[in-house]
């Protein structure tokens, strides 16, 4: 099913929408089984910070069971409706929020940020931005304290103004000061729901106070011209979205 008018409006206003149940059990079960097997047999607690900053199950980033969550569910078609000309997606980021007490050290929280700008593990002057974040829910998220992603509705407009007027390359702040302490809205969802979120929407991730790991697969989708105009795309939130400004 293509992008709906309501989804288009939500995306323009809030910077995101969720397509409920877009990924069926046929797609989510193989992906979840792959991640759970890796977590049971290959997870190294000493690398917890690295996994959290980058990806869990890094050796499976190109696995068909994960890539199919984007290419075979309709998510790729919706991304095309939004971006018009997206570059191919070739890798998956896996994120697990581990329940407190399941590992010897606490999993780092993620403060309010936008991906690829001012990341603690990158050179402050380096940009690893993209256009659209697609997130596939692989385990139920029924509570805000279940390691849920927390986002700022409409924050893409705020961030674009900040990038255009106050921010400069090399600054280590990831968001304006007034967003640093914002709690944000929790993403509550069930297995198979798919999030489509503008890259500039600020978001954070907290601790998982439930008894089961929270599993999500993320895809970073870029307009084919994004890499040639990263700074401009930070300051103009619709540069990579010609279909939304036509």
PDB file of C-alpha atoms in Angstrom:
ATOM      1  CA  UNK A   1       0.000   0.000   0.000  1.00  0.00           C
ATOM      2  CA  UNK A   2       1.500   3.360  -0.986  1.00  0.00           C
ATOM      3  CA  UNK A   3       1.915   6.415   1.212  1.00  0.00           C
ATOM      4  CA  UNK A   4      -1.482   7.741   2.317  1.00  0.00           C
ATOM      5  CA  UNK A   5      -2.529  11.378   2.519  1.00  0.00           C
ATOM      6  CA  UNK A   6      -2.782  11.102   6.313  1.00  0.00           C
ATOM      7  CA  UNK A   7       0.742   9.700   6.539  1.00  0.00           C
ATOM      8  CA  UNK A   8       2.021  12.470   4.285  1.00  0.00           C
ATOM      9  CA  UNK A   9       0.438  15.065   6.592  1.00  0.00           C
ATOM     10  CA  UNK A  10       1.808  13.379   9.738  1.00  0.00           C
ATOM     11  CA  UNK A  11       5.276  13.251   8.228  1.00  0.00           C
ATOM     12  CA  UNK A  12       5.256  16.902   7.192  1.00  0.00           C
ATOM     13  CA  UNK A  13       3.898  18.064  10.569  1.00  0.00           C
ATOM     14  CA  UNK A  14       5.492  15.662  13.068  1.00  0.00           C
ATOM     15  CA  UNK A  15       8.373  14.252  11.041  1.00  0.00           C
ATOM     16  CA  UNK A  16       7.248  10.652  11.387  1.00  0.00           C
ATOM     17  CA  UNK A  17       4.451   8.110  11.196  1.00  0.00           C
ATOM     18  CA  UNK A  18       4.042   4.418  12.009  1.00  0.00           C
ATOM     19  CA  UNK A  19       2.572   1.927   9.544  1.00  0.00           C
ATOM     20  CA  UNK A  20       1.020  -0.664  11.840  1.00  0.00           C
ATOM     21  CA  UNK A  21       1.573  -4.325  10.977  1.00  0.00           C
ATOM     22  CA  UNK A  22       3.438  -3.629   7.752  1.00  0.00           C
ATOM     23  CA  UNK A  23       5.933  -6.428   8.464  1.00  0.00           C
ATOM     24  CA  UNK A  24       4.177  -9.775   8.836  1.00  0.00           C
ATOM     25  CA  UNK A  25       5.267 -12.811  10.854  1.00  0.00           C
ATOM     26  CA  UNK A  26       6.802 -14.179   7.658  1.00  0.00           C
ATOM     27  CA  UNK A  27       9.273 -11.277   7.758  1.00  0.00           C
ATOM     28  CA  UNK A  28       9.737 -10.726  11.502  1.00  0.00           C
ATOM     29  CA  UNK A  29      10.143 -14.313  12.724  1.00  0.00           C
ATOM     30  CA  UNK A  30      13.331 -15.142  10.719  1.00  0.00           C
ATOM     31  CA  UNK A  31      14.852 -11.776  11.672  1.00  0.00           C
ATOM     32  CA  UNK A  32      14.011 -12.163  15.357  1.00  0.00           C
ATOM     33  CA  UNK A  33      15.304 -15.750  15.415  1.00  0.00           C
ATOM     34  CA  UNK A  34      18.578 -14.646  13.842  1.00  0.00           C
ATOM     35  CA  UNK A  35      19.076 -11.870  16.400  1.00  0.00           C
ATOM     36  CA  UNK A  36      18.080 -14.035  19.369  1.00  0.00           C
ATOM     37  CA  UNK A  37      20.482 -16.782  18.281  1.00  0.00           C
ATOM     38  CA  UNK A  38      23.283 -14.237  17.992  1.00  0.00           C
ATOM     39  CA  UNK A  39      22.427 -12.772  21.395  1.00  0.00           C
ATOM     40  CA  UNK A  40      22.457 -16.216  23.028  1.00  0.00           C
ATOM     41  CA  UNK A  41      25.682 -17.439  21.433  1.00  0.00           C
ATOM     42  CA  UNK A  42      27.831 -14.535  20.182  1.00  0.00           C
ATOM     43  CA  UNK A  43      27.012 -11.475  22.298  1.00  0.00           C
ATOM     44  CA  UNK A  44      30.128 -10.169  24.078  1.00  0.00           C
ATOM     45  CA  UNK A  45      29.189  -8.066  27.148  1.00  0.00           C
ATOM     46  CA  UNK A  46      32.598  -6.357  27.000  1.00  0.00           C
ATOM     47  CA  UNK A  47      31.529  -4.752  23.710  1.00  0.00           C
ATOM     48  CA  UNK A  48      28.190  -3.435  25.017  1.00  0.00           C
ATOM     49  CA  UNK A  49      29.033   0.235  24.497  1.00  0.00           C
ATOM     50  CA  UNK A  50      30.300  -0.434  20.978  1.00  0.00           C
ATOM     51  CA  UNK A  51      27.176  -2.400  20.076  1.00  0.00           C
ATOM     52  CA  UNK A  52      24.936   0.336  21.492  1.00  0.00           C
ATOM     53  CA  UNK A  53      26.721   3.112  19.595  1.00  0.00           C
ATOM     54  CA  UNK A  54      26.897   1.225  16.313  1.00  0.00           C
ATOM     55  CA  UNK A  55      24.997  -2.059  15.924  1.00  0.00           C
ATOM     56  CA  UNK A  56      24.379  -5.379  17.615  1.00  0.00           C
ATOM     57  CA  UNK A  57      25.023  -8.525  15.579  1.00  0.00           C
ATOM     58  CA  UNK A  58      27.401  -6.630  13.266  1.00  0.00           C
ATOM     59  CA  UNK A  59      28.312  -9.759  11.336  1.00  0.00           C
ATOM     60  CA  UNK A  60      24.674 -10.110  10.227  1.00  0.00           C
ATOM     61  CA  UNK A  61      24.163  -6.586   8.893  1.00  0.00           C
ATOM     62  CA  UNK A  62      23.867  -7.861   5.306  1.00  0.00           C
ATOM     63  CA  UNK A  63      21.846 -10.990   6.127  1.00  0.00           C
ATOM     64  CA  UNK A  64      18.781 -11.498   3.879  1.00  0.00           C
ATOM     65  CA  UNK A  65      16.539 -12.199   6.889  1.00  0.00           C
ATOM     66  CA  UNK A  66      17.208  -8.647   8.086  1.00  0.00           C
ATOM     67  CA  UNK A  67      17.326  -6.847   4.734  1.00  0.00           C
ATOM     68  CA  UNK A  68      13.979  -8.419   3.799  1.00  0.00           C
ATOM     69  CA  UNK A  69      12.380  -6.353   6.556  1.00  0.00           C
ATOM     70  CA  UNK A  70      12.972  -3.368   4.285  1.00  0.00           C
ATOM     71  CA  UNK A  71      12.941  -4.783   0.767  1.00  0.00           C
ATOM     72  CA  UNK A  72      10.065  -7.294   1.038  1.00  0.00           C
ATOM     73  CA  UNK A  73       7.535  -5.644   3.359  1.00  0.00           C
ATOM     74  CA  UNK A  74       6.546  -2.573   1.375  1.00  0.00           C
ATOM     75  CA  UNK A  75       8.819  -0.327   3.429  1.00  0.00           C
ATOM     76  CA  UNK A  76      11.057   0.308   0.429  1.00  0.00           C
ATOM     77  CA  UNK A  77       8.067   1.430  -1.614  1.00  0.00           C
ATOM     78  CA  UNK A  78       6.946   3.892   1.051  1.00  0.00           C
ATOM     79  CA  UNK A  79      10.499   5.230   1.296  1.00  0.00           C
ATOM     80  CA  UNK A  80      10.416   5.787  -2.463  1.00  0.00           C
ATOM     81  CA  UNK A  81       7.095   7.623  -2.157  1.00  0.00           C
ATOM     82  CA  UNK A  82       8.721   9.946   0.378  1.00  0.00           C
ATOM     83  CA  UNK A  83      12.149  10.462  -1.202  1.00  0.00           C
ATOM     84  CA  UNK A  84      11.355   9.871  -4.902  1.00  0.00           C
ATOM     85  CA  UNK A  85      14.893   8.650  -5.607  1.00  0.00           C
ATOM     86  CA  UNK A  86      16.347   6.692  -2.645  1.00  0.00           C
ATOM     87  CA  UNK A  87      19.711   4.984  -2.830  1.00  0.00           C
ATOM     88  CA  UNK A  88      19.711   1.196  -2.371  1.00  0.00           C
ATOM     89  CA  UNK A  89      19.820  -0.024   1.234  1.00  0.00           C
ATOM     90  CA  UNK A  90      22.499  -2.660   1.763  1.00  0.00           C
ATOM     91  CA  UNK A  91      22.885  -2.997   5.531  1.00  0.00           C
ATOM     92  CA  UNK A  92      20.815  -3.241   8.697  1.00  0.00           C
ATOM     93  CA  UNK A  93      21.447  -1.730  12.111  1.00  0.00           C
ATOM     94  CA  UNK A  94      20.247  -3.963  14.941  1.00  0.00           C
ATOM     95  CA  UNK A  95      19.448  -2.332  18.266  1.00  0.00           C
ATOM     96  CA  UNK A  96      18.780  -4.273  21.460  1.00  0.00           C
ATOM     97  CA  UNK A  97      17.834  -2.607  24.715  1.00  0.00           C
ATOM     98  CA  UNK A  98      18.877  -5.114  27.336  1.00  0.00           C
ATOM     99  CA  UNK A  99      16.866  -5.368  30.567  1.00  0.00           C
ATOM    100  CA  UNK A 100      18.571  -3.928  33.622  1.00  0.00           C
ATOM    101  CA  UNK A 101      20.485  -6.561  35.552  1.00  0.00           C
ATOM    102  CA  UNK A 102      20.963  -8.900  32.583  1.00  0.00           C
ATOM    103  CA  UNK A 103      24.568  -7.811  32.039  1.00  0.00           C
ATOM    104  CA  UNK A 104      27.329  -6.847  34.496  1.00  0.00           C
ATOM    105  CA  UNK A 105      27.438  -3.185  33.434  1.00  0.00           C
ATOM    106  CA  UNK A 106      24.570  -0.834  32.642  1.00  0.00           C
ATOM    107  CA  UNK A 107      23.830  -0.303  28.974  1.00  0.00           C
ATOM    108  CA  UNK A 108      24.532   3.317  27.977  1.00  0.00           C
ATOM    109  CA  UNK A 109      21.478   5.482  27.458  1.00  0.00           C
ATOM    110  CA  UNK A 110      21.230   7.605  24.335  1.00  0.00           C
ATOM    111  CA  UNK A 111      20.620  11.281  25.051  1.00  0.00           C
ATOM    112  CA  UNK A 112      18.483  13.406  22.756  1.00  0.00           C
ATOM    113  CA  UNK A 113      20.237  13.572  19.375  1.00  0.00           C
ATOM    114  CA  UNK A 114      19.974  13.253  15.618  1.00  0.00           C
ATOM    115  CA  UNK A 115      22.006  10.467  14.073  1.00  0.00           C
ATOM    116  CA  UNK A 116      25.316  11.237  12.441  1.00  0.00           C
ATOM    117  CA  UNK A 117      25.888  14.707  13.938  1.00  0.00           C
ATOM    118  CA  UNK A 118      28.188  15.282  16.924  1.00  0.00           C
ATOM    119  CA  UNK A 119      28.214  11.586  17.821  1.00  0.00           C
ATOM    120  CA  UNK A 120      30.433  10.894  20.875  1.00  0.00           C
ATOM    121  CA  UNK A 121      32.302   8.161  18.984  1.00  0.00           C
ATOM    122  CA  UNK A 122      32.975  10.307  15.884  1.00  0.00           C
ATOM    123  CA  UNK A 123      35.094  13.328  15.052  1.00  0.00           C
ATOM    124  CA  UNK A 124      32.800  16.325  15.775  1.00  0.00           C
ATOM    125  CA  UNK A 125      33.433  17.670  12.284  1.00  0.00           C
ATOM    126  CA  UNK A 126      32.400  14.400  10.638  1.00  0.00           C
ATOM    127  CA  UNK A 127      28.870  14.049   9.281  1.00  0.00           C
ATOM    128  CA  UNK A 128      27.235  10.660   8.765  1.00  0.00           C
ATOM    129  CA  UNK A 129      23.781  11.922   7.969  1.00  0.00           C
ATOM    130  CA  UNK A 130      21.074  10.391   5.802  1.00  0.00           C
ATOM    131  CA  UNK A 131      17.484  11.253   4.824  1.00  0.00           C
ATOM    132  CA  UNK A 132      15.035   8.819   6.391  1.00  0.00           C
ATOM    133  CA  UNK A 133      15.119   6.359   9.282  1.00  0.00           C
ATOM    134  CA  UNK A 134      13.025   3.218   8.865  1.00  0.00           C
ATOM    135  CA  UNK A 135      12.630   1.141  12.018  1.00  0.00           C
ATOM    136  CA  UNK A 136      11.000  -2.302  12.165  1.00  0.00           C
ATOM    137  CA  UNK A 137       9.702  -3.371  15.582  1.00  0.00           C
ATOM    138  CA  UNK A 138      10.713  -6.965  16.381  1.00  0.00           C
ATOM    139  CA  UNK A 139       9.401  -7.206  19.949  1.00  0.00           C
ATOM    140  CA  UNK A 140       6.452  -5.496  21.667  1.00  0.00           C
ATOM    141  CA  UNK A 141       7.109  -2.082  23.245  1.00  0.00           C
ATOM    142  CA  UNK A 142       4.151  -1.592  25.593  1.00  0.00           C
ATOM    143  CA  UNK A 143       5.727   0.768  28.159  1.00  0.00           C
ATOM    144  CA  UNK A 144       7.779   3.974  27.893  1.00  0.00           C
ATOM    145  CA  UNK A 145      10.407   2.457  30.226  1.00  0.00           C
ATOM    146  CA  UNK A 146      10.861  -0.645  28.082  1.00  0.00           C
ATOM    147  CA  UNK A 147      13.819   0.864  26.255  1.00  0.00           C
ATOM    148  CA  UNK A 148      11.465   2.740  23.955  1.00  0.00           C
ATOM    149  CA  UNK A 149      12.666   5.314  21.486  1.00  0.00           C
ATOM    150  CA  UNK A 150      11.491   8.782  22.619  1.00  0.00           C
ATOM    151  CA  UNK A 151      11.062  11.403  19.887  1.00  0.00           C
ATOM    152  CA  UNK A 152      10.188  15.102  19.641  1.00  0.00           C
ATOM    153  CA  UNK A 153       7.174  15.587  17.332  1.00  0.00           C
ATOM    154  CA  UNK A 154       7.864  18.393  14.874  1.00  0.00           C
ATOM    155  CA  UNK A 155      11.490  18.539  16.008  1.00  0.00           C
ATOM    156  CA  UNK A 156      12.746  18.367  12.446  1.00  0.00           C
ATOM    157  CA  UNK A 157      11.648  21.986  11.976  1.00  0.00           C
ATOM    158  CA  UNK A 158      13.412  23.062  15.186  1.00  0.00           C
ATOM    159  CA  UNK A 159      16.604  21.245  14.246  1.00  0.00           C
ATOM    160  CA  UNK A 160      16.680  22.711  10.725  1.00  0.00           C
ATOM    161  CA  UNK A 161      16.437  26.249  12.144  1.00  0.00           C
ATOM    162  CA  UNK A 162      19.186  25.493  14.676  1.00  0.00           C
ATOM    163  CA  UNK A 163      21.479  24.040  12.021  1.00  0.00           C
ATOM    164  CA  UNK A 164      20.871  27.083   9.822  1.00  0.00           C
ATOM    165  CA  UNK A 165      21.336  29.812  12.434  1.00  0.00           C
ATOM    166  CA  UNK A 166      23.332  28.622  15.468  1.00  0.00           C
ATOM    167  CA  UNK A 167      25.178  25.403  14.738  1.00  0.00           C
ATOM    168  CA  UNK A 168      28.585  25.081  13.078  1.00  0.00           C
ATOM    169  CA  UNK A 169      30.554  22.062  11.987  1.00  0.00           C
ATOM    170  CA  UNK A 170      32.704  20.796  14.861  1.00  0.00           C
ATOM    171  CA  UNK A 171      30.253  21.735  17.629  1.00  0.00           C
ATOM    172  CA  UNK A 172      29.791  18.757  19.933  1.00  0.00           C
ATOM    173  CA  UNK A 173      26.237  19.636  21.026  1.00  0.00           C
ATOM    174  CA  UNK A 174      23.822  17.309  19.282  1.00  0.00           C
ATOM    175  CA  UNK A 175      20.646  19.349  19.862  1.00  0.00           C
ATOM    176  CA  UNK A 176      19.808  22.891  21.056  1.00  0.00           C
ATOM    177  CA  UNK A 177      20.010  23.341  24.849  1.00  0.00           C
ATOM    178  CA  UNK A 178      16.228  23.484  25.319  1.00  0.00           C
ATOM    179  CA  UNK A 179      15.891  20.008  23.768  1.00  0.00           C
ATOM    180  CA  UNK A 180      18.630  18.434  25.896  1.00  0.00           C
ATOM    181  CA  UNK A 181      16.267  17.823  28.807  1.00  0.00           C
ATOM    182  CA  UNK A 182      13.157  17.049  26.765  1.00  0.00           C
ATOM    183  CA  UNK A 183      11.651  13.658  27.559  1.00  0.00           C
ATOM    184  CA  UNK A 184       9.972  13.260  24.190  1.00  0.00           C
ATOM    185  CA  UNK A 185       7.102  10.992  23.187  1.00  0.00           C
ATOM    186  CA  UNK A 186       7.642   7.217  23.524  1.00  0.00           C
ATOM    187  CA  UNK A 187       7.265   4.958  20.518  1.00  0.00           C
ATOM    188  CA  UNK A 188       4.857   2.270  21.742  1.00  0.00           C
ATOM    189  CA  UNK A 189       4.362  -0.441  19.174  1.00  0.00           C
ATOM    190  CA  UNK A 190       3.993  -4.126  18.543  1.00  0.00           C
ATOM    191  CA  UNK A 191       5.924  -6.615  16.457  1.00  0.00           C
ATOM    192  CA  UNK A 192       5.651  -5.804  12.750  1.00  0.00           C
ATOM    193  CA  UNK A 193       4.955  -2.089  13.130  1.00  0.00           C
ATOM    194  CA  UNK A 194       7.276   0.055  11.001  1.00  0.00           C
ATOM    195  CA  UNK A 195       8.453   3.564  11.864  1.00  0.00           C
ATOM    196  CA  UNK A 196       9.226   6.116   9.154  1.00  0.00           C
ATOM    197  CA  UNK A 197      11.052   9.083  10.712  1.00  0.00           C
ATOM    198  CA  UNK A 198      12.725  12.131   9.208  1.00  0.00           C
ATOM    199  CA  UNK A 199      16.440  12.154   9.933  1.00  0.00           C
ATOM    200  CA  UNK A 200      16.196  15.520  11.701  1.00  0.00           C
ATOM    201  CA  UNK A 201      13.653  14.420  14.336  1.00  0.00           C
ATOM    202  CA  UNK A 202      15.530  14.420  17.694  1.00  0.00           C
ATOM    203  CA  UNK A 203      15.223  11.199  19.652  1.00  0.00           C
ATOM    204  CA  UNK A 204      16.609   9.462  22.726  1.00  0.00           C
ATOM    205  CA  UNK A 205      16.613   5.935  24.108  1.00  0.00           C
ATOM    206  CA  UNK A 206      16.468   5.070  27.794  1.00  0.00           C
ATOM    207  CA  UNK A 207      16.811   2.045  30.047  1.00  0.00           C
ATOM    208  CA  UNK A 208      14.792  -1.131  29.634  1.00  0.00           C
ATOM    209  CA  UNK A 209      13.076  -1.851  32.949  1.00  0.00           C
ATOM    210  CA  UNK A 210      11.173  -4.905  31.702  1.00  0.00           C
ATOM    211  CA  UNK A 211      12.366  -8.513  31.787  1.00  0.00           C
ATOM    212  CA  UNK A 212      12.751  -9.050  28.017  1.00  0.00           C
ATOM    213  CA  UNK A 213      15.133  -7.481  25.476  1.00  0.00           C
ATOM    214  CA  UNK A 214      13.682  -4.867  23.122  1.00  0.00           C
ATOM    215  CA  UNK A 215      14.594  -5.678  19.521  1.00  0.00           C
ATOM    216  CA  UNK A 216      14.487  -3.338  16.536  1.00  0.00           C
ATOM    217  CA  UNK A 217      16.003  -3.315  13.065  1.00  0.00           C
ATOM    218  CA  UNK A 218      16.833   0.059  11.529  1.00  0.00           C
ATOM    219  CA  UNK A 219      17.531   1.116   7.966  1.00  0.00           C
ATOM    220  CA  UNK A 220      19.148   4.439   7.093  1.00  0.00           C
ATOM    221  CA  UNK A 221      17.821   5.549   3.747  1.00  0.00           C
ATOM    222  CA  UNK A 222      19.368   8.389   1.731  1.00  0.00           C
ATOM    223  CA  UNK A 223      18.249  10.312  -1.310  1.00  0.00           C
ATOM    224  CA  UNK A 224      20.747   9.542  -4.070  1.00  0.00           C
ATOM    225  CA  UNK A 225      22.034  13.140  -3.923  1.00  0.00           C
ATOM    226  CA  UNK A 226      22.245  13.370  -0.127  1.00  0.00           C
ATOM    227  CA  UNK A 227      25.991  12.759   0.199  1.00  0.00           C
ATOM    228  CA  UNK A 228      26.706  15.765  -2.043  1.00  0.00           C
ATOM    229  CA  UNK A 229      24.608  18.179   0.044  1.00  0.00           C
ATOM    230  CA  UNK A 230      24.692  17.048   3.669  1.00  0.00           C
ATOM    231  CA  UNK A 231      24.982  20.561   5.122  1.00  0.00           C
ATOM    232  CA  UNK A 232      22.178  21.894   2.953  1.00  0.00           C
ATOM    233  CA  UNK A 233      19.955  18.964   3.963  1.00  0.00           C
ATOM    234  CA  UNK A 234      20.535  19.771   7.641  1.00  0.00           C
ATOM    235  CA  UNK A 235      19.258  23.301   7.075  1.00  0.00           C
ATOM    236  CA  UNK A 236      16.446  22.532   4.639  1.00  0.00           C
ATOM    237  CA  UNK A 237      14.379  19.603   5.959  1.00  0.00           C
ATOM    238  CA  UNK A 238      12.618  19.023   2.637  1.00  0.00           C
ATOM    239  CA  UNK A 239      15.630  19.105   0.316  1.00  0.00           C
ATOM    240  CA  UNK A 240      15.663  15.312   0.064  1.00  0.00           C
ATOM    241  CA  UNK A 241      11.860  15.114  -0.194  1.00  0.00           C
ATOM    242  CA  UNK A 242      10.841  16.603  -3.548  1.00  0.00           C
ATOM    243  CA  UNK A 243       7.561  14.671  -3.578  1.00  0.00           C
ATOM    244  CA  UNK A 244       6.454  16.464  -0.394  1.00  0.00           C
ATOM    245  CA  UNK A 245       7.149  19.920  -1.755  1.00  0.00           C
ATOM    246  CA  UNK A 246       5.755  19.467  -5.268  1.00  0.00           C
TER     247      UNK A 246
END
